[in-house]
Every structure is written in C-alpha cells, then in structure tokens.
Coordinates of C-alpha atoms in Angstrom, one line a residue:
Chain C
M291 CA -2.6 28.1 -35.3
K292 CA -1.3 29.3 -38.7
R293 CA 0.0 32.4 -37.4
S294 CA 0.9 32.0 -33.6
G295 CA 3.4 32.5 -31.5
A296 CA 5.8 35.0 -31.1
I297 CA 6.6 35.2 -35.0
S298 CA 3.4 35.2 -36.6
M299 CA 4.6 36.7 -40.0
G300 CA 8.2 35.2 -40.4
M301 CA 11.9 35.2 -38.8
D302 CA 14.6 37.2 -40.7
G303 CA 17.4 34.8 -39.2
L304 CA 19.2 32.5 -36.9
N305 CA 20.4 34.2 -33.0
N306 CA 21.9 31.4 -31.8
A307 CA 22.8 29.0 -33.9
V308 CA 25.4 26.9 -33.5
I309 CA 27.5 25.0 -36.3
P310 CA 29.6 23.2 -37.3
G311 CA 32.6 24.7 -38.4
H312 CA 31.6 27.6 -37.1
A313 CA 31.6 27.3 -32.8
T314 CA 31.6 24.7 -30.9
P315 CA 28.5 23.5 -27.5
E316 CA 31.3 24.6 -25.4
Q317 CA 31.7 27.6 -27.2
Y318 CA 27.8 28.2 -27.3
T319 CA 28.0 27.4 -23.5
K320 CA 30.9 29.5 -22.6
E321 CA 28.8 32.6 -24.2
I322 CA 25.5 32.0 -22.7
T323 CA 26.9 31.5 -19.3
I324 CA 28.5 34.6 -19.2
A325 CA 26.1 36.7 -20.6
N326 CA 24.0 35.8 -18.1
D327 CA 26.3 36.8 -15.0
G328 CA 27.7 32.6 -14.7
I329 CA 22.7 32.2 -13.2
V330 CA 22.5 29.8 -16.1
N331 CA 21.5 25.9 -15.9
Q332 CA 24.3 24.6 -18.2
A333 CA 23.0 21.2 -19.0
A334 CA 19.9 22.6 -20.6
V335 CA 22.5 25.5 -22.4
L336 CA 24.7 22.4 -23.8
K337 CA 22.0 20.0 -24.5
Y338 CA 20.5 22.9 -26.6
A339 CA 23.7 23.9 -27.5
Q340 CA 24.2 20.0 -29.1
R341 CA 20.4 19.6 -30.4
C342 CA 20.1 22.7 -32.4
Y343 CA 22.1 21.2 -35.4
G344 CA 20.0 18.7 -36.3
I345 CA 16.8 21.2 -36.4
I346 CA 18.4 22.6 -38.7
E347 CA 19.3 20.3 -40.5
E348 CA 15.8 19.4 -40.6
L349 CA 14.4 23.2 -41.0
D350 CA 16.2 23.4 -44.2
R351 CA 14.6 20.2 -45.4
F352 CA 11.4 21.8 -45.0
G353 CA 12.1 24.4 -47.7
I354 CA 13.7 26.8 -45.7
R355 CA 16.9 27.6 -46.6
F356 CA 19.7 29.6 -45.2
A357 CA 22.6 31.7 -45.8
K358 CA 25.4 30.3 -47.6
T359 CA 28.2 31.4 -48.8
E360 CA 29.6 30.8 -52.7
N361 CA 31.1 27.4 -52.0
G362 CA 27.7 27.1 -50.1
D363 CA 29.1 27.2 -47.0
F364 CA 26.4 28.1 -44.0
A365 CA 27.1 32.0 -44.2
V366 CA 27.2 32.8 -40.4
K367 CA 27.6 36.1 -38.8
K368 CA 29.7 37.4 -35.8
V369 CA 26.8 39.5 -33.0
H370 CA 27.1 37.4 -30.2
H371 CA 30.7 39.7 -28.0
L372 CA 32.7 36.4 -28.6
G373 CA 31.7 33.8 -30.7
S374 CA 29.5 33.5 -34.1
Y375 CA 26.1 32.5 -34.8
V376 CA 23.4 34.4 -36.1
L377 CA 22.4 32.9 -39.9
P378 CA 20.1 34.4 -41.6
M379 CA 17.6 33.0 -43.6
P380 CA 17.1 34.6 -46.6
N381 CA 13.0 33.0 -47.3
G382 CA 12.4 34.1 -43.5
D383 CA 8.8 35.0 -44.6
T384 CA 7.8 31.4 -45.0
V385 CA 8.6 29.8 -42.5
K386 CA 5.5 29.4 -40.2
K387 CA 3.2 28.4 -43.7
A388 CA 6.9 26.0 -43.7
L389 CA 5.7 24.8 -40.0
Y390 CA 2.5 24.9 -40.5
R391 CA 2.0 22.2 -43.9
Q392 CA 4.2 20.1 -41.5
L393 CA 1.9 19.4 -38.8
R394 CA -1.2 19.3 -41.7
R395 CA 0.7 16.4 -43.0
A396 CA 1.4 15.0 -39.6
R397 CA -2.4 15.0 -39.5
L398 CA -1.9 16.0 -36.2
L399 CA -5.9 17.6 -34.2
I400 CA -5.6 20.8 -33.9
S401 CA -7.6 22.9 -31.5
N402 CA -7.8 26.2 -32.5
R403 CA -9.4 29.0 -30.4
Y404 CA -9.4 27.5 -26.9
M405 CA -7.6 28.9 -24.2
A406 CA -5.6 27.3 -21.8
T407 CA -5.9 28.3 -18.7
R408 CA -4.9 26.5 -15.4
L409 CA -3.2 23.2 -15.1
L410 CA -4.7 20.0 -13.1
T411 CA -2.8 17.9 -10.7
G412 CA -3.0 14.3 -9.3
A413 CA -3.5 13.5 -5.4
D414 CA 0.3 12.5 -6.4
G415 CA 1.7 16.3 -7.5
R416 CA 1.2 14.1 -10.8
I417 CA 0.4 16.5 -14.8
A418 CA -3.5 15.1 -15.3
G419 CA -4.4 17.8 -17.9
A420 CA -5.3 20.9 -17.8
I421 CA -8.8 23.3 -18.1
A422 CA -9.3 25.6 -21.9
V423 CA -11.9 27.6 -22.7
N424 CA -13.7 28.8 -26.4
T425 CA -12.8 32.4 -27.1
R426 CA -15.8 32.2 -29.9
S427 CA -18.1 30.5 -27.6
A428 CA -17.2 30.3 -24.1
E429 CA -17.2 26.2 -23.6
F430 CA -15.6 25.0 -20.9
L431 CA -13.8 22.1 -21.4
V432 CA -11.9 19.6 -19.4
I433 CA -8.7 17.9 -21.0
R434 CA -7.6 14.6 -18.8
A435 CA -3.6 14.1 -19.8
K436 CA -0.5 11.6 -18.9
T437 CA 2.3 14.8 -19.4
V438 CA 2.1 18.4 -20.9
I439 CA 4.1 20.6 -22.5
L440 CA 2.9 24.5 -21.6
C441 CA 4.5 26.6 -24.5
M442 CA 2.8 29.5 -24.0
G443 CA 5.4 31.6 -25.1
A444 CA 6.6 35.5 -22.7
A445 CA 5.0 37.9 -20.6
G446 CA 4.9 40.5 -23.5
R447 CA 2.1 42.6 -21.8
L448 CA 3.2 43.2 -18.2
G449 CA 4.9 46.5 -18.7
L450 CA 2.6 49.3 -20.7
P451 CA 4.4 50.9 -24.0
A452 CA 5.3 54.5 -24.2
S453 CA 2.2 54.5 -27.0
G454 CA -0.4 54.0 -24.3
Y455 CA -1.7 51.2 -26.3
L456 CA -2.2 48.3 -24.6
F457 CA -1.3 45.7 -27.8
G458 CA 1.7 47.9 -29.7
T459 CA 4.2 45.2 -27.4
Y460 CA 7.8 44.0 -28.0
E461 CA 5.9 41.1 -28.3
N462 CA 2.9 39.6 -29.9
A463 CA 0.4 40.8 -28.1
A464 CA -1.4 37.2 -27.6
N465 CA 1.6 36.2 -25.3
S466 CA 0.0 37.9 -22.2
G467 CA 1.8 35.0 -19.6
D468 CA -1.0 32.8 -18.9
G469 CA 1.4 30.1 -19.0
Y470 CA 4.0 31.3 -15.8
A471 CA 0.6 31.9 -14.4
M472 CA -0.6 28.6 -14.6
A473 CA 2.8 27.1 -14.4
Y474 CA 2.6 29.3 -10.7
H475 CA -0.9 28.1 -9.5
A476 CA -0.1 24.4 -11.0
G477 CA 2.8 24.4 -8.4
A478 CA 6.1 24.7 -10.3
A479 CA 9.3 26.6 -9.5
L480 CA 9.4 30.2 -11.8
A481 CA 13.4 30.6 -11.4
N482 CA 14.8 34.4 -11.7
L483 CA 11.9 35.9 -12.6
E484 CA 13.8 39.7 -11.5
C485 CA 15.7 39.1 -14.9
F486 CA 13.6 40.6 -16.7
Q487 CA 13.6 41.5 -20.4
I488 CA 13.7 44.7 -21.5
N489 CA 14.5 46.2 -25.1
P490 CA 16.4 48.7 -27.5
L491 CA 13.2 49.3 -30.0
I492 CA 12.5 51.4 -31.8
K493 CA 10.3 54.4 -30.9
D494 CA 6.6 54.4 -30.5
Y495 CA 6.6 51.7 -32.7
N496 CA 8.4 50.0 -30.3
G497 CA 9.8 46.4 -32.7
P498 CA 12.8 45.8 -33.0
A499 CA 15.2 47.9 -34.7
C500 CA 16.8 44.9 -35.9
A501 CA 21.1 45.7 -35.3
Y502 CA 21.2 41.8 -35.6
V503 CA 20.4 42.0 -39.5
A504 CA 22.1 45.2 -39.5
G505 CA 25.0 45.4 -37.4
P506 CA 27.0 42.7 -39.7
F507 CA 26.3 45.3 -43.0
G508 CA 28.3 47.6 -41.8
A509 CA 24.9 49.8 -39.1
Y510 CA 25.9 50.1 -35.4
T511 CA 24.4 51.7 -32.5
A512 CA 24.5 55.1 -32.4
N513 CA 24.1 58.7 -29.4
N514 CA 23.0 61.9 -31.1
E515 CA 26.4 62.6 -32.1
G516 CA 26.1 60.0 -34.3
A517 CA 28.6 58.3 -32.6
R518 CA 29.9 54.0 -31.2
F519 CA 29.3 54.3 -28.1
I520 CA 28.8 50.2 -27.0
E521 CA 31.6 47.3 -28.6
C522 CA 28.8 45.0 -29.0
D523 CA 24.9 45.4 -30.3
Y524 CA 24.0 42.1 -28.2
W525 CA 21.5 41.8 -26.3
S526 CA 22.8 41.4 -22.2
G527 CA 21.5 44.0 -19.1
Q528 CA 25.1 45.8 -19.8
M529 CA 24.5 46.6 -22.8
M530 CA 21.0 47.5 -22.1
L531 CA 22.6 49.8 -18.9
E532 CA 24.9 51.1 -21.1
F533 CA 22.1 51.8 -23.1
F534 CA 20.1 53.4 -20.1
N535 CA 22.6 56.0 -19.6
E536 CA 23.1 57.2 -22.4
L537 CA 19.6 58.0 -23.6
K538 CA 20.1 59.4 -19.7
S539 CA 22.3 62.3 -20.2
G540 CA 23.1 64.4 -22.8
K541 CA 24.2 62.9 -25.5
G542 CA 20.2 60.7 -25.9
P543 CA 18.5 59.4 -28.2
V544 CA 20.2 56.7 -28.8
F545 CA 19.5 55.4 -32.9
L546 CA 20.5 52.7 -35.2
K547 CA 22.8 54.8 -38.1
L548 CA 22.8 53.0 -41.5
N549 CA 22.9 56.2 -43.2
H550 CA 26.9 55.7 -43.5
L551 CA 25.8 52.8 -45.9
H552 CA 25.9 52.3 -49.5
E553 CA 22.9 52.8 -51.3
D554 CA 22.9 48.9 -52.4
T555 CA 23.4 47.9 -49.0
I556 CA 20.4 49.6 -47.8
A557 CA 18.2 48.5 -50.1
E558 CA 19.4 44.9 -48.9
I559 CA 18.6 45.4 -45.2
E560 CA 15.5 47.2 -46.2
S561 CA 14.3 44.7 -47.7
I562 CA 15.1 41.5 -44.9
L563 CA 13.4 44.5 -42.5
H564 CA 10.6 45.2 -44.1
K565 CA 9.7 42.0 -45.5
V566 CA 9.7 39.2 -42.6
E567 CA 9.4 39.5 -39.2
R568 CA 7.9 43.3 -38.7
P569 CA 6.7 44.4 -41.9
S570 CA 4.9 46.9 -40.8
R571 CA 8.1 48.5 -39.9
G572 CA 7.9 49.8 -43.6
E573 CA 5.3 52.0 -43.2
F574 CA 5.3 53.8 -39.7
H575 CA 9.1 54.5 -41.2
A576 CA 7.0 56.0 -43.7
G577 CA 4.3 57.8 -42.2
R578 CA 7.3 59.8 -40.6
G579 CA 9.7 59.8 -43.2
T580 CA 12.1 57.9 -41.8
D581 CA 14.3 57.0 -44.4
Y582 CA 18.1 55.1 -43.8
R583 CA 19.7 56.6 -46.1
R584 CA 20.0 59.9 -45.1
D585 CA 18.0 59.5 -41.3
M586 CA 19.3 57.5 -38.3
I587 CA 16.6 55.4 -36.0
E588 CA 15.2 57.3 -32.7
M589 CA 14.9 53.6 -30.6
H590 CA 13.7 54.0 -26.9
I591 CA 13.7 50.9 -24.4
S592 CA 11.0 49.0 -23.9
E593 CA 8.3 48.5 -21.2
I594 CA 9.5 44.8 -18.9
G595 CA 8.4 41.8 -19.8
F596 CA 9.3 38.3 -18.8
C597 CA 10.7 36.2 -21.8
S598 CA 13.8 34.0 -21.9
G599 CA 14.5 34.4 -25.7
H600 CA 16.6 37.4 -24.1
S601 CA 17.5 36.8 -20.5
A602 CA 17.7 34.2 -17.5
S603 CA 14.9 33.3 -16.2
G604 CA 11.0 31.2 -16.5
V605 CA 9.9 28.3 -15.3
F606 CA 12.8 26.1 -14.5
V607 CA 13.5 23.5 -16.5
D608 CA 16.1 20.3 -16.7
E609 CA 18.2 19.9 -19.7
F610 CA 14.9 17.3 -20.6
A611 CA 12.5 20.4 -19.5
R612 CA 11.2 18.9 -16.7
T613 CA 9.6 21.3 -14.6
T614 CA 9.8 20.4 -10.5
V615 CA 6.0 19.3 -11.3
P616 CA 6.2 15.7 -12.2
G617 CA 4.6 15.5 -15.9
L618 CA 4.8 18.8 -16.8
Y619 CA 7.2 20.3 -18.8
A620 CA 7.6 24.0 -20.0
A621 CA 9.5 25.4 -23.6
G622 CA 10.3 28.4 -25.6
D623 CA 10.0 31.4 -24.2
M624 CA 8.7 30.7 -20.8
A625 CA 11.2 28.2 -20.1
S626 CA 14.3 28.9 -18.1
V627 CA 17.0 28.8 -20.9
P628 CA 18.6 31.2 -21.7
H629 CA 18.5 32.9 -25.2
N630 CA 16.4 31.4 -26.2
Y631 CA 14.7 32.4 -29.0
M632 CA 13.0 30.7 -32.2
L633 CA 16.0 28.1 -32.5
G634 CA 15.7 27.3 -29.0
A635 CA 11.7 27.0 -29.4
F636 CA 12.3 24.5 -31.5
T637 CA 14.2 22.6 -29.9
N638 CA 14.3 22.2 -26.3
G639 CA 10.4 22.0 -27.8
A640 CA 11.9 19.2 -29.4
I641 CA 13.1 17.8 -27.0
A642 CA 10.4 18.3 -24.1
G643 CA 8.4 16.3 -26.8
E644 CA 10.1 13.5 -27.1
D645 CA 10.7 13.4 -23.0
A646 CA 7.4 13.5 -22.7
A647 CA 6.4 11.4 -25.3
E648 CA 8.3 8.6 -23.5
Q649 CA 7.2 9.0 -20.1
A650 CA 4.0 8.8 -20.9
Y651 CA 4.2 6.1 -21.8
G652 CA 2.8 2.9 -19.9
L653 CA 2.0 6.5 -17.4
D654 CA -2.8 5.9 -15.8
F655 CA -4.1 9.1 -15.6
A656 CA -3.8 10.8 -12.4
E657 CA -7.0 11.1 -11.2
I658 CA -8.7 14.2 -11.4
D659 CA -10.7 16.2 -8.8
P660 CA -13.7 17.5 -9.3
V661 CA -13.5 20.0 -6.8
D662 CA -10.3 21.7 -8.7
I663 CA -13.0 21.5 -11.8
A664 CA -15.8 23.6 -10.1
R665 CA -13.1 25.8 -8.8
E666 CA -11.7 26.4 -11.8
R667 CA -15.4 27.1 -13.5
E668 CA -16.6 30.1 -11.3
R669 CA -13.1 31.7 -11.0
V670 CA -12.9 31.2 -15.2
L671 CA -17.6 32.2 -15.5
A672 CA -17.7 34.3 -13.3
P673 CA -16.9 37.4 -15.8
T674 CA -19.7 36.3 -17.0
R675 CA -22.5 36.3 -14.8
R676 CA -22.1 39.5 -13.7
E677 CA -24.8 42.4 -14.8
D678 CA -21.9 45.4 -14.7
G679 CA -19.0 45.9 -13.4
I680 CA -15.5 46.7 -14.8
P681 CA -14.0 45.8 -18.9
P682 CA -11.2 44.0 -18.4
N683 CA -9.6 46.6 -20.9
Q684 CA -9.6 48.7 -17.2
I685 CA -8.3 46.5 -15.2
E686 CA -5.5 45.7 -17.5
Y687 CA -4.9 49.4 -18.4
K688 CA -4.6 50.3 -15.4
T689 CA -2.4 46.7 -13.8
R690 CA 0.7 47.8 -16.7
R691 CA 0.7 51.5 -16.6
L692 CA 1.3 50.8 -12.6
V693 CA 4.2 47.6 -13.8
N694 CA 5.3 50.9 -14.9
D695 CA 5.3 53.8 -12.6
Y696 CA 6.7 51.3 -10.1
L697 CA 9.0 47.9 -11.6
Q698 CA 10.7 49.4 -14.1
P699 CA 14.1 49.2 -13.6
P700 CA 15.8 51.1 -11.5
K701 CA 14.4 49.2 -9.1
V702 CA 13.8 50.9 -5.2
R703 CA 12.5 49.0 -2.4
R704 CA 9.4 51.6 -1.6
K705 CA 8.3 51.5 -4.9
Y706 CA 7.6 47.6 -5.7
E707 CA 6.0 48.3 -1.6
L708 CA 2.9 50.8 -3.2
A709 CA 3.2 48.7 -6.3
Q710 CA 2.0 45.7 -4.4
A711 CA -0.4 47.4 -2.7
R712 CA -1.9 48.5 -5.5
F713 CA -1.7 45.2 -6.6
A714 CA -4.2 43.5 -4.5
E715 CA -6.7 46.7 -5.5
I716 CA -6.8 45.4 -8.4
R717 CA -7.2 41.6 -7.6
D718 CA -10.2 42.7 -5.4
D719 CA -11.7 44.8 -8.3
L720 CA -10.4 41.5 -10.7
E721 CA -12.1 39.1 -8.7
N722 CA -15.0 40.6 -7.5
R723 CA -16.2 43.3 -10.5
M724 CA -15.0 42.7 -13.5
L725 CA -17.8 42.0 -16.3
A726 CA -17.4 39.9 -19.6
R727 CA -20.0 40.7 -22.2
N728 CA -18.5 38.3 -24.5
A729 CA -16.6 35.2 -24.7
H730 CA -14.6 37.6 -26.9
E731 CA -14.1 39.6 -23.4
L732 CA -14.3 36.9 -21.8
L733 CA -10.2 35.8 -23.5
R734 CA -9.4 39.5 -22.4
A735 CA -10.2 39.5 -18.8
L736 CA -8.6 35.6 -18.7
E737 CA -5.5 36.9 -19.9
A738 CA -6.0 40.5 -17.9
A739 CA -5.8 37.6 -14.8
S740 CA -2.4 36.5 -16.0
I741 CA -1.1 39.4 -16.5
L742 CA -2.0 40.4 -13.0
D743 CA -0.2 38.0 -11.3
C744 CA 3.2 37.9 -13.8
A745 CA 3.2 41.2 -11.8
D746 CA 2.7 40.2 -8.3
M747 CA 5.8 37.2 -9.0
A748 CA 7.4 40.3 -11.2
A749 CA 7.7 42.6 -7.5
F750 CA 8.0 39.4 -5.6
A751 CA 11.3 38.3 -7.4
S752 CA 12.3 41.6 -8.3
L753 CA 12.2 42.2 -3.9
Y754 CA 14.0 38.0 -3.0
R755 CA 17.3 38.9 -4.4
Q756 CA 18.8 41.3 -1.8
E757 CA 21.8 42.4 -4.8
S758 CA 22.2 44.0 -8.4
R759 CA 22.1 41.6 -11.6
W760 CA 22.1 41.7 -15.4
G761 CA 23.3 45.0 -15.8
L762 CA 19.9 47.2 -16.1
Y763 CA 18.0 44.7 -16.0
H764 CA 18.0 43.9 -11.7
L765 CA 19.3 46.9 -10.8
R766 CA 18.1 47.5 -7.3
T767 CA 18.9 51.0 -5.6
D768 CA 19.2 49.5 -2.0
Y769 CA 22.3 47.0 -2.5
P770 CA 23.6 47.8 -6.3
A771 CA 25.9 46.0 -6.3
K772 CA 26.8 42.8 -7.1
D773 CA 26.3 39.7 -4.4
E774 CA 28.5 36.6 -5.4
A775 CA 29.2 35.5 -1.7
N776 CA 25.0 35.3 -1.1
W777 CA 23.1 34.9 -4.7
F778 CA 25.6 33.9 -7.1
C779 CA 21.6 30.6 -7.0
H780 CA 19.1 30.6 -8.7
T781 CA 16.0 31.9 -7.3
L782 CA 12.5 30.4 -7.1
L783 CA 9.7 31.4 -7.5
S784 CA 6.6 29.3 -6.2
K785 CA 3.2 28.6 -4.6
R786 CA 3.0 26.7 -1.3
D787 CA -0.2 26.8 0.7
G788 CA -1.3 29.5 -1.3
R789 CA 1.7 31.9 -0.7
M790 CA 4.0 33.0 -2.6
T791 CA 7.5 32.2 -1.7
G792 CA 10.9 32.4 -2.9
E793 CA 13.8 30.1 -2.3
K794 CA 17.9 30.1 -3.2
R795 CA 19.1 27.1 -5.7
A796 CA 22.5 26.4 -6.1
V797 CA 24.1 26.7 -9.6
D798 CA 24.9 23.3 -11.0
P799 CA 28.4 22.5 -10.8
Y800 CA 29.5 24.3 -14.4
I801 CA 30.1 21.2 -17.1
V802 CA 32.0 23.4 -19.2
P803 CA 34.5 26.0 -16.9
V804 CA 34.8 29.3 -17.9
A805 CA 38.3 31.3 -16.6
D806 CA 38.6 34.2 -13.8
D807 CA 38.9 36.3 -16.7
E808 CA 36.9 35.3 -19.0
K809 CA 33.3 36.3 -16.5
A810 CA 33.8 39.5 -16.9
L811 CA 33.4 39.7 -20.8
Y812 CA 30.3 40.8 -21.0
G813 CA 30.8 43.5 -18.4
K814 CA 33.0 45.0 -20.8
Q815 CA 29.6 47.3 -23.0
R816 CA 31.0 51.1 -23.0
L817 CA 33.9 51.7 -25.9
R818 CA 37.1 53.1 -24.0
A819 CA 38.3 56.7 -26.2
S820 CA 41.7 54.9 -27.6
A821 CA 44.5 57.1 -27.7
Chain E
M11 CA -20.8 51.7 -12.7
P12 CA -22.0 52.2 -15.5
L13 CA -20.7 51.5 -19.3
A14 CA -20.0 53.7 -22.2
A15 CA -19.4 53.5 -25.0
T16 CA -16.1 55.1 -26.4
Q17 CA -15.1 56.2 -30.1
T18 CA -11.7 54.4 -31.9
S19 CA -10.3 54.4 -35.2
V20 CA -9.4 51.1 -36.1
P21 CA -5.8 50.2 -38.0
V22 CA -7.4 47.2 -39.9
V23 CA -9.7 48.5 -43.1
V24 CA -11.2 46.3 -45.4
D25 CA -12.7 47.4 -48.7
N26 CA -16.0 46.0 -49.2
D27 CA -15.4 45.8 -52.6
K28 CA -12.3 44.1 -52.8
C29 CA -13.6 40.9 -49.5
I30 CA -15.5 37.7 -50.6
A31 CA -15.9 36.6 -47.1
D32 CA -20.0 36.5 -48.0
K33 CA -18.4 33.3 -50.3
G34 CA -17.1 31.8 -47.4
C35 CA -13.8 33.7 -47.4
T36 CA -12.9 33.5 -43.3
V37 CA -8.8 34.2 -44.0
C38 CA -8.2 37.5 -42.2
V39 CA -10.4 36.0 -39.0
D40 CA -8.4 32.7 -39.4
V41 CA -5.4 33.6 -39.0
C42 CA -5.4 37.0 -36.7
P43 CA -3.4 36.6 -33.4
L44 CA -5.4 38.6 -30.8
D45 CA -9.3 37.5 -32.9
V46 CA -9.9 40.6 -33.3
L47 CA -11.2 40.4 -36.9
R48 CA -15.1 39.2 -37.7
I49 CA -17.5 39.2 -40.6
S50 CA -20.4 41.4 -40.3
E51 CA -24.5 40.3 -40.3
M52 CA -24.7 43.3 -41.7
T53 CA -22.8 43.2 -45.2
G54 CA -21.3 39.7 -45.1
K55 CA -17.7 41.5 -45.2
A56 CA -15.1 41.4 -42.4
Y57 CA -14.7 44.0 -40.4
M58 CA -12.9 44.9 -37.6
A59 CA -15.0 44.9 -34.1
Y60 CA -12.1 45.0 -31.0
D61 CA -9.1 47.4 -31.9
E62 CA -7.1 45.3 -30.4
C63 CA -4.4 45.1 -33.0
W64 CA -0.4 44.1 -32.9
Y65 CA 0.1 45.5 -36.4
C66 CA 1.3 41.7 -37.6
M67 CA 0.1 41.8 -41.5
P68 CA -1.1 38.2 -41.5
C69 CA -4.8 39.5 -42.0
A70 CA -3.1 41.6 -45.4
C71 CA -1.1 39.3 -47.2
D72 CA -2.7 36.0 -47.0
C73 CA -6.4 37.5 -47.8
P74 CA -6.0 36.7 -51.2
T75 CA -8.1 39.6 -52.9
G76 CA -6.2 41.9 -51.6
A77 CA -8.7 44.1 -49.8
V78 CA -7.4 44.4 -45.9
T79 CA -4.8 47.6 -44.8
V80 CA -2.9 47.1 -42.1
N81 CA -2.2 51.3 -40.7
I82 CA -0.3 51.6 -37.8
P83 CA -2.7 52.2 -35.2
Y84 CA -2.4 56.4 -34.3
L85 CA -1.8 55.6 -30.8
L86 CA 1.6 55.4 -32.6
K87 CA 1.4 56.1 -35.7

C-alpha cells in the first residue's frame, strides 16, 4: 500500500487541474471532448472537473505543495492545445507518504499482499463480494461486500517493451489489467477498448520523456534535424500519429530537445525529472553519457496498453463511477473517464466512495452461490496442483510478444484474426498446462490470465469498431477514415452467455456544446511551414 | 515439459554489511510493488529473489541504512 499504484515514488505535477481563475469546468469538459474525438460521457468529465479543485485543497491540507507565483496564485502551465491545466508539485516526491499517513490516521484496515482475482455477483445480478488470494501464502479468501470499488490501475503489461524485459513497462508493472478482467467476468461493460494507450517515451528506458514538465520551460519534441514537427506536446491519438509518421519518415528518430535552454533552466528540469516520477532516469542517462546540456533525448513509441489516464477506454462508468453491474464501481486508470491522470484517480475515487457508501447503507448482502466459489478456487489453484508444465513467465512473454506482432497499430484485420487464433492456443496452455511452484509464481500465473483476457478484449474491440478514430490509437487499414454516421458512439464490450459480445451505445447529448469549427482542433497537430 | 534453471543478472543489489534485515528490518521487502525482494534464510539479509524489476526505487530510497542499490536492468540499460 505504501508504494502501490501507478506511481510508486511520486508525481511531479497535476496534468488536469481545473482551477478557478485559470479554467472553468465547462472549458475543461469541452477540451477533453475535442481531444477524444467527441466520444466521451460529458457528465462524468464535468463532474470530475467540478470536484477536482476541492481535492486539490484537500491535498494541500495533507502537506503536498503546489507551484505558486510570487502573488500566491497557483502557477498553472499550459500544455494542452487550448486551456491551462498543468500544475507542478515541487514536493511531489512526498505524495505517496502523505496519503499513507492519512490512511493510518483514519485507522483504516489495510491488508497487503492479497491479489483480487474475481468478483462475486448474487442471483439478482447485484455485486456480492470478491475473491482474493494471498501472494505469499496462496491463502484463498472470500470477501462479502454490499458494494465494491475497482481501482486496479491500467493494463500496463499488455504489449511487450522493445527491450524484451517483461517488467520494463511505462505503467507500473504491478498493474497487469486484473481489474479489466474482473469487470469483464462479472458481466460489466467495458467501453472503447480499441482506443489503445500508446505513449511517446524515452527509448529503452520506456519512461516518460516528460514534455509536460519540460515543455513549459521551453523544451520540445524534435526530429533528427532538431526541428519541431508537432504544434502541441499534449498526448492525443493524433499527436501519436504524427509522432509515428515522423519515426517512419527519414526524419526519425524523434527526440526531446532541451539543449538550447539556459544552464539554470536545464538544472531545474533535471532536479524534477531525476527526483520524482521515475528517479532511476538519471542513472539511465548517466549510463549512456546523455547530458541534457549537449544531447537530445531519444524517444520511441511504446507498446500498447489500456489506460484511461491517456485515452478514452475503460470499464464503463457514469458520473457516480457506477459500472453497469449494480453495486460495482470503478475509478482511476481502469475506468472510462478519459484523461484521468492522478487527480482523476483521487477525484473519481472520492465520488465512487461517497456513492458506494450511500448505496450500501440499508442494503443487505447479496447471496453468494457456493458453486461460484468452488469454480474460482479450482481456477486459481490449478497451476499449483501440477507436477510439471509451462512457467507463467513463458505464457506471459508469448502472449505479449504476439500482442506486439499483431495488435500494434496500424491495425490489419488479417493480423488480428491470426492473433485471436494464437491467443486461443495460449489459453489452452494457460488453463491446462501452466505451472506455479510457489505463491509468487501463482501471482504471476493469475496475472498472465488477466493479460491474456486483455489481449483478447483488445483484439475483439478493435475488430468491432469499423472505422479509424483517435489517430494512431485506432488506425485501421481497411477502414482508414472516421465514420461519424455509423460510429459516433461508444462501443461496449461485455460477457454474455460466456462469450465476448460488442454493442453500440449512443453518446449522451452534450452538456457543454462544442461548435463545429472547434471539433477538429486536435486534428491539426502537424506544424505547418509558415511563409 | 521439463524445466531448466536459466541465469539472469538482477538489478537490485544489497550491501550485506549495511543491511539490517537480520535485526528485523523488512522495509525494502514491504515497499516493493512487484514483491520481488526477500530476506535470505541463510544470510539473514535482503536480496532480489525474482528478476521482475520496474526500477522504481522505493527499496533504495526507503532503506534506513542505504544498503540497497537499484541498477537499470541490463536488457534496457
């Protein structure tokens, strides 16, 4: 718990702070709508935008400092295409410890080293609890609950990093997509999973180059000529498509360029980047002799994942963080509120907690069917009952290597069909031949099952949406154009009668209108030569 | 399918002279999000039991005696 979550060390700033005087909730909602090609549930985005300032004030009371100007105002920076929402946190390396202190102060019961594996639902379809297994002792645990909040992070171990190192991921590698798999098997709908997370990262290190941090100081993304090629460094599918095109052109690789900045500025950027979010970055650069004063930082495109922090996918939730299963909630990177980031996790977590507590009040526990528990016990412990078999790391490596081979955009139908055939073969191995020799290997075995579920969902969702949208995230070669007439909708994936199914869901009428001439603002990312 | 033991160089290194796990400290083991560190029953000191590292640093930063070093895994260094 002390160091869990997407960030184990800390965070250098808030990417999506809606602060009075700098932005309004309506402006923010409009920008996020445009950035996601219009496919958003505005009610949930607006609710976040209205609530997040209160969370910032709460964090402030916890002792987390935010950058201020000499007048005492929040020093908000502009990184997005239109508005200003980025707020640096000078002591962001203390955020995890400050939150942990609050948990202890509230005397909450914290149980470490249990991995949730499946949700339980009652005969009426309502949530009934969850099953967990201890990752040190393999103790099997059944938890009854009136409401459950899923906050299990991104599917960060879906694609395989180019380094080949299974845990060299952008996301905290502990986030292996278990929440998506659990929601799916409980019958919850998952939205727009074809809108992959693909990020511009430091090559090999696979951590963020952090244009969000360095950009406001004057750094920018450049090609091998040291020239800018995109107008805005804020991550969006269209930006990633331009990045991809530049890499494939003779002007790749792509770099983050700081070497034109003043020594004092570079030292300040360095002190943030090498201390807070991914502090081992300094050691990585030192090992290769990369000095920001002299060298540009080589970047590449990451492997794919699911993460609403940087896209529009996730377990489908409304503005109360409710999923489509009664009593089940989802918040953070795995829920479908787009561009959540850390502040979104805090804010939507609070919204989920308040509603879940209110709903639970007066409810009785739903009945649990012992057959469900017996079936899950058998599934969870099966890899421990074999004398011989395939280790989880090989199952995982093969799944993720095939995700790279076949699912990485541009998306080709034939490749996707081959992926589905290969995944089915791996599933047979996973269910019948996977071997775990101890509780730790069992943890990895269960994660491998979630990763395979996510791979299958990524393939299914991508084939279902027959158009291209969100730039590189869902770029189909057989449907290269956006099709507003047929596909201006959410796609919902869910498990029905044991099978993966897809359906369209209309985008709710906008609360904050977007004018026609504003809709394409994020589509114009490539820098045009001026006369 | 028989199993083989394959060697791997692990990124997290513990200085046994500084490590106080034998005095009851388990800080590095407790803070690791990937749960890959253990206390050796032979030496009483912390060590990396599984090469599954996100090179995220809490083990090194939270160690009270500065015994833990996180190196960048060789494959991506």
